[in-house]
Short mmCIF file of C-alpha atoms and ligand atoms in Angstrom, two decimals:
data_model
loop_
_atom_site.label_atom_id
_atom_site.label_comp_id
_atom_site.label_asym_id
_atom_site.label_seq_id
_atom_site.Cartn_x
_atom_site.Cartn_y
_atom_site.Cartn_z
CA MET A 1 43.67 35.48 -43.28
CA GLU A 2 40.72 33.84 -46.39
CA GLU A 3 41.00 30.56 -44.72
CA THR A 4 40.19 31.99 -41.14
CA LYS A 5 37.50 34.35 -43.03
CA GLU A 6 35.64 31.34 -44.19
CA ILE A 7 35.55 29.10 -40.74
CA GLU A 8 33.95 32.05 -39.08
CA ILE A 9 31.31 31.91 -41.64
CA MET A 10 30.19 28.29 -41.39
CA GLU A 11 30.25 28.75 -37.69
CA ALA A 12 27.99 31.45 -38.11
CA VAL A 13 25.76 29.56 -40.23
CA TYR A 14 26.35 26.48 -38.21
CA ASP A 15 24.72 27.86 -34.68
CA LYS A 16 21.59 30.21 -36.18
CA ASN A 17 21.34 26.59 -37.92
CA ASP A 18 21.12 25.07 -34.32
CA GLU A 19 19.56 27.71 -32.75
CA VAL A 20 16.21 27.38 -35.51
CA ALA A 21 16.55 24.06 -34.57
CA ALA A 22 16.01 24.17 -30.87
CA GLN A 23 13.37 26.84 -30.98
CA THR A 24 11.30 23.91 -33.93
CA LYS A 25 12.13 21.12 -31.50
CA ASP A 26 10.53 22.94 -28.92
CA SER A 27 7.53 23.87 -30.69
CA PHE A 28 7.39 19.83 -31.41
CA THR A 29 7.34 18.57 -28.32
CA GLN A 30 4.97 20.91 -27.18
CA LYS A 31 2.28 19.99 -29.86
CA GLY A 32 2.67 16.16 -28.75
CA ILE A 33 4.96 15.66 -32.62
CA PHE A 34 7.37 13.52 -32.35
CA ALA A 35 10.36 14.45 -34.72
CA ILE A 36 12.75 12.03 -37.27
CA ASN A 37 14.81 13.14 -39.45
CA VAL A 38 15.49 10.43 -42.33
CA MET A 39 18.98 10.53 -43.84
CA GLY A 40 20.33 8.05 -46.24
CA ALA A 41 22.26 7.88 -49.97
CA PRO A 42 20.03 8.64 -52.99
CA GLY A 43 17.59 5.17 -53.06
CA VAL A 44 18.73 3.37 -50.35
CA GLY A 45 14.62 3.14 -49.44
CA LYS A 46 13.52 6.10 -47.62
CA THR A 47 10.78 6.18 -48.86
CA SER A 48 9.66 2.98 -49.09
CA SER A 49 10.94 2.71 -45.40
CA LEU A 50 8.18 5.54 -44.71
CA VAL A 51 5.80 3.51 -46.33
CA LYS A 52 6.77 0.19 -44.29
CA ILE A 53 6.57 2.14 -41.02
CA ILE A 54 3.17 3.99 -41.15
CA GLY A 55 1.70 1.37 -42.84
CA GLY A 56 2.40 -0.23 -39.50
CA LEU A 57 1.71 2.47 -36.89
CA SER A 58 -0.84 2.33 -36.78
CA GLY A 59 -3.35 4.61 -34.10
CA ILE A 60 -1.15 6.99 -34.60
CA THR A 61 -1.32 9.88 -37.41
CA SER A 62 1.96 10.30 -38.81
CA TYR A 63 2.50 13.38 -41.40
CA VAL A 64 6.02 14.05 -43.95
CA ILE A 65 8.31 16.33 -44.79
CA GLU A 66 9.93 15.08 -48.39
CA GLY A 67 12.82 16.72 -49.10
CA ASP A 68 13.84 16.33 -52.75
CA ILE A 69 16.56 18.69 -55.28
CA GLU A 70 13.70 18.82 -57.38
CA ALA A 71 10.11 16.49 -57.96
CA ASP A 72 7.19 15.75 -55.63
CA PHE A 73 7.14 11.53 -57.24
CA ASP A 74 7.59 10.50 -53.10
CA THR A 75 5.39 12.78 -51.40
CA ARG A 76 2.53 11.87 -54.33
CA LEU A 77 2.79 8.31 -53.25
CA LEU A 78 2.53 8.92 -49.86
CA GLN A 79 -0.91 10.97 -50.16
CA SER A 80 -1.68 8.48 -51.92
CA MET A 81 -1.54 6.50 -49.24
CA GLY A 82 -3.98 9.43 -47.21
CA VAL A 83 -0.96 10.47 -45.09
CA GLU A 84 -0.50 13.65 -45.01
CA ALA A 85 2.76 14.33 -46.92
CA ILE A 86 4.66 18.41 -48.56
CA GLN A 87 7.27 18.84 -50.54
CA ILE A 88 10.18 20.92 -50.37
CA ASN A 89 12.82 21.48 -53.18
CA THR A 90 16.12 22.61 -52.33
CA GLY A 91 16.69 23.52 -55.92
CA GLY A 92 20.39 22.05 -55.77
CA ALA A 93 21.03 22.43 -52.00
CA CYS A 94 21.94 19.43 -50.64
CA HIS A 95 20.48 18.97 -47.03
CA LEU A 96 17.85 20.42 -45.57
CA ASP A 97 18.10 23.32 -43.14
CA SER A 98 16.85 24.19 -40.42
CA PRO A 99 14.69 27.89 -41.30
CA LEU A 100 12.88 25.53 -44.02
CA ILE A 101 11.76 22.66 -41.43
CA GLU A 102 10.51 25.77 -39.60
CA LYS A 103 8.33 27.03 -42.95
CA ALA A 104 7.36 23.53 -43.08
CA ALA A 105 6.17 22.68 -40.92
CA GLY A 106 3.87 25.89 -40.47
CA GLU A 107 1.25 24.49 -43.32
CA LEU A 108 0.80 21.48 -42.20
CA THR A 109 -1.84 21.13 -39.43
CA LEU A 110 -0.18 19.03 -36.79
CA LYS A 111 -1.64 17.03 -34.05
CA PRO A 112 -0.19 14.90 -32.51
CA GLY A 113 2.42 12.20 -34.01
CA VAL A 114 5.26 10.99 -35.94
CA LEU A 115 6.58 13.65 -38.42
CA PHE A 116 8.98 12.36 -40.38
CA ILE A 117 11.46 14.52 -42.21
CA GLU A 118 12.70 12.80 -45.42
CA ASN A 119 16.44 14.85 -46.51
CA ILE A 120 18.23 15.01 -49.46
CA GLY A 121 19.57 11.50 -50.61
CA ASN A 122 22.68 12.28 -49.24
CA LEU A 123 25.02 10.77 -47.41
CA VAL A 124 26.98 13.59 -46.07
CA CYS A 125 25.93 16.79 -45.51
CA PRO A 126 22.61 16.42 -44.00
CA ALA A 127 24.49 14.58 -40.85
CA GLU A 128 25.72 17.99 -40.49
CA PHE A 129 22.19 20.17 -39.85
CA GLN A 130 20.22 19.31 -36.97
CA ILE A 131 16.35 20.10 -38.67
CA GLY A 132 14.01 20.15 -34.87
CA GLU A 133 14.34 16.49 -34.72
CA HIS A 134 14.00 14.47 -31.56
CA VAL A 135 16.05 11.49 -33.26
CA LYS A 136 17.62 10.40 -36.03
CA MET A 137 16.98 7.49 -38.73
CA LEU A 138 19.56 6.04 -40.69
CA ILE A 139 19.17 4.63 -43.44
CA SER A 140 21.95 2.22 -45.18
CA THR A 141 21.37 -0.76 -47.84
CA VAL A 142 23.63 -3.90 -48.24
CA THR A 143 24.22 -3.20 -51.97
CA GLU A 144 26.14 0.26 -51.01
CA GLY A 145 29.05 -2.32 -49.86
CA SER A 146 29.89 -2.55 -46.16
CA ASP A 147 32.15 0.04 -45.92
CA LYS A 148 30.04 2.40 -45.96
CA PRO A 149 30.59 2.72 -42.03
CA TYR A 150 34.21 3.26 -42.61
CA LYS A 151 33.70 6.06 -45.74
CA TYR A 152 31.15 8.68 -44.42
CA PRO A 153 31.39 7.96 -40.46
CA LEU A 154 29.30 11.33 -39.29
CA ALA A 155 26.24 9.71 -40.64
CA PHE A 156 26.39 6.93 -38.57
CA GLU A 157 27.89 8.23 -35.33
CA LYS A 158 24.86 11.16 -35.00
CA ALA A 159 22.31 8.04 -35.73
CA ASP A 160 19.72 6.96 -33.07
CA ILE A 161 18.70 3.98 -34.92
CA ILE A 162 19.91 2.59 -38.43
CA LEU A 163 18.47 0.67 -40.85
CA LEU A 164 20.06 -1.90 -42.97
CA ASN A 165 17.78 -2.23 -46.01
CA LYS A 166 17.12 -4.02 -48.91
CA CYS A 167 17.78 -6.89 -47.05
CA ASP A 168 16.27 -9.44 -49.51
CA LEU A 169 19.72 -8.82 -51.60
CA ILE A 170 22.04 -10.04 -49.73
CA PRO A 171 22.07 -13.73 -51.84
CA TYR A 172 23.58 -11.76 -54.47
CA VAL A 173 25.37 -9.04 -53.44
CA ASP A 174 28.53 -9.68 -51.38
CA PHE A 175 28.36 -7.81 -48.20
CA ASP A 176 30.50 -8.86 -45.11
CA GLU A 177 27.81 -8.04 -41.91
CA GLU A 178 30.32 -8.60 -39.36
CA PHE A 179 32.60 -6.08 -40.98
CA PHE A 180 29.76 -3.82 -41.67
CA LEU A 181 28.84 -3.78 -37.61
CA LYS A 182 32.24 -4.17 -37.23
CA GLY A 183 32.98 -0.02 -38.48
CA VAL A 184 29.18 0.85 -36.92
CA ARG A 185 30.24 0.31 -33.90
CA ALA A 186 33.67 2.02 -34.11
CA GLN A 187 31.42 5.02 -33.97
CA ASN A 188 28.24 4.94 -32.60
CA LYS A 189 28.56 1.56 -29.38
CA THR A 190 24.82 2.63 -28.80
CA ALA A 191 22.50 3.03 -31.84
CA PRO A 192 20.43 0.39 -33.09
CA VAL A 193 20.99 -1.85 -36.00
CA ILE A 194 18.08 -3.53 -37.03
CA LYS A 195 18.31 -5.40 -40.71
CA VAL A 196 14.79 -4.94 -42.52
CA SER A 197 13.58 -5.32 -46.49
CA ALA A 198 11.15 -2.29 -47.44
CA LYS A 199 10.69 -5.28 -50.56
CA SER A 200 9.60 -8.54 -48.36
CA GLY A 201 8.51 -6.45 -45.07
CA GLU A 202 11.04 -7.94 -42.86
CA GLY A 203 12.03 -5.54 -39.14
CA TYR A 204 9.75 -3.24 -39.33
CA GLU A 205 8.29 -4.58 -35.88
CA GLU A 206 11.45 -3.72 -34.35
CA VAL A 207 11.54 -0.03 -36.17
CA ILE A 208 7.66 0.37 -35.70
CA GLU A 209 8.29 -0.47 -31.61
CA TRP A 210 12.50 1.46 -31.55
CA ILE A 211 9.79 4.38 -32.26
CA LYS A 212 6.78 3.72 -30.09
CA GLY A 213 9.24 3.68 -27.07
CA LYS A 214 11.16 6.47 -27.77
CA MET A 215 8.39 9.01 -28.38
CA LYS A 216 6.61 7.37 -24.51
CA THR A 217 9.80 9.50 -23.25
CA LEU A 218 8.64 13.90 -25.39
N1 LIG B 301 14.95 -5.43 -53.57
C1 LIG B 301 14.54 -4.21 -53.43
N2 LIG B 301 14.00 -2.89 -53.39
C2 LIG B 301 14.54 -1.90 -52.13
C3 LIG B 301 13.71 -1.88 -51.41
N3 LIG B 301 14.10 -0.58 -50.26
C4 LIG B 301 13.77 -0.34 -51.61
N4 LIG B 301 14.02 -0.20 -52.71
C5 LIG B 301 13.80 -0.99 -54.50
O1 LIG B 301 14.63 0.91 -54.36
C6 LIG B 301 14.46 1.84 -55.39
C7 LIG B 301 14.40 3.20 -54.75
O2 LIG B 301 13.71 3.37 -53.47
P1 LIG B 301 13.35 4.53 -52.25
O3 LIG B 301 12.04 4.21 -51.44
O4 LIG B 301 12.68 5.41 -53.65
O5 LIG B 301 14.70 5.13 -52.23
P2 LIG B 301 14.57 6.38 -51.63
O6 LIG B 301 15.85 5.98 -50.30
O7 LIG B 301 13.44 7.15 -51.24
O8 LIG B 301 15.06 7.39 -52.96
P3 LIG B 301 15.69 9.16 -52.79
O9 LIG B 301 14.89 9.95 -52.53
O10 LIG B 301 15.36 8.92 -54.72
O11 LIG B 301 16.95 9.25 -51.74
C8 LIG B 301 13.35 1.34 -55.13
O12 LIG B 301 12.79 0.91 -56.84
C9 LIG B 301 12.34 0.98 -53.72
O13 LIG B 301 11.77 -0.21 -54.90
C10 LIG B 301 14.15 -3.16 -50.33
O14 LIG B 301 14.31 -3.97 -49.52
N5 LIG B 301 14.15 -4.56 -51.43
MG1 LIG B 302 12.78 8.90 -51.40
#
């Protein structure tokens, strides 16, 4: 009996979250804002990738909502580049949800452009929650190991684009690219997988072109 009750509560939580996410997404679309949910484990280079992508999106206004359990280093880094960025600290929660994004977005003076939402560093929970995004960008790395799509399938299944970061470190780690790609394609037949290095800047032109192409569909 107790088990049945727990499932009902979780369904209600997901339903409420999805309802607010749909409204938030509509509001972004009406404002000409293309929203990207940036997901990945801690330290994969979510912020480092945003720095490269935003730097390359010349002529397009970028906004960032930064999600972290504690601290605001990433927000301050982006603000120092002149980006309008705000911080959400969840104080323990392992993912962002749509009411948090609805509230944070209300604090930004949103004009047409791109809104990047850096989710909490976590390869599990963020994939389960829509937050008003148009697309999900998953960042994985060669340093995490090539088995991640097999062990954390939902994040790879839900992604609209997958960045394989830290490719500058390939000579120093045992990364099996073929095995990784096979695992990705078992979950997701369509998302482009783009090899990047936030250190060298390699690969981000393709990511930026993909974002620009998707923005046209708004
Ligand atoms: N060698 C190398 N280091 C990288 C690359 N991308 C990021 N790093 C380093 O990895 C560390 C984590 O990068 P962040 O961009 O802070 O990662 P994150 O995913 O935003 O981390 P959290 O917000 O804490 O989850 C930093 O020391 C970066 O300099 C890369 O392509 N190559
Ligand atoms: Mg970060």
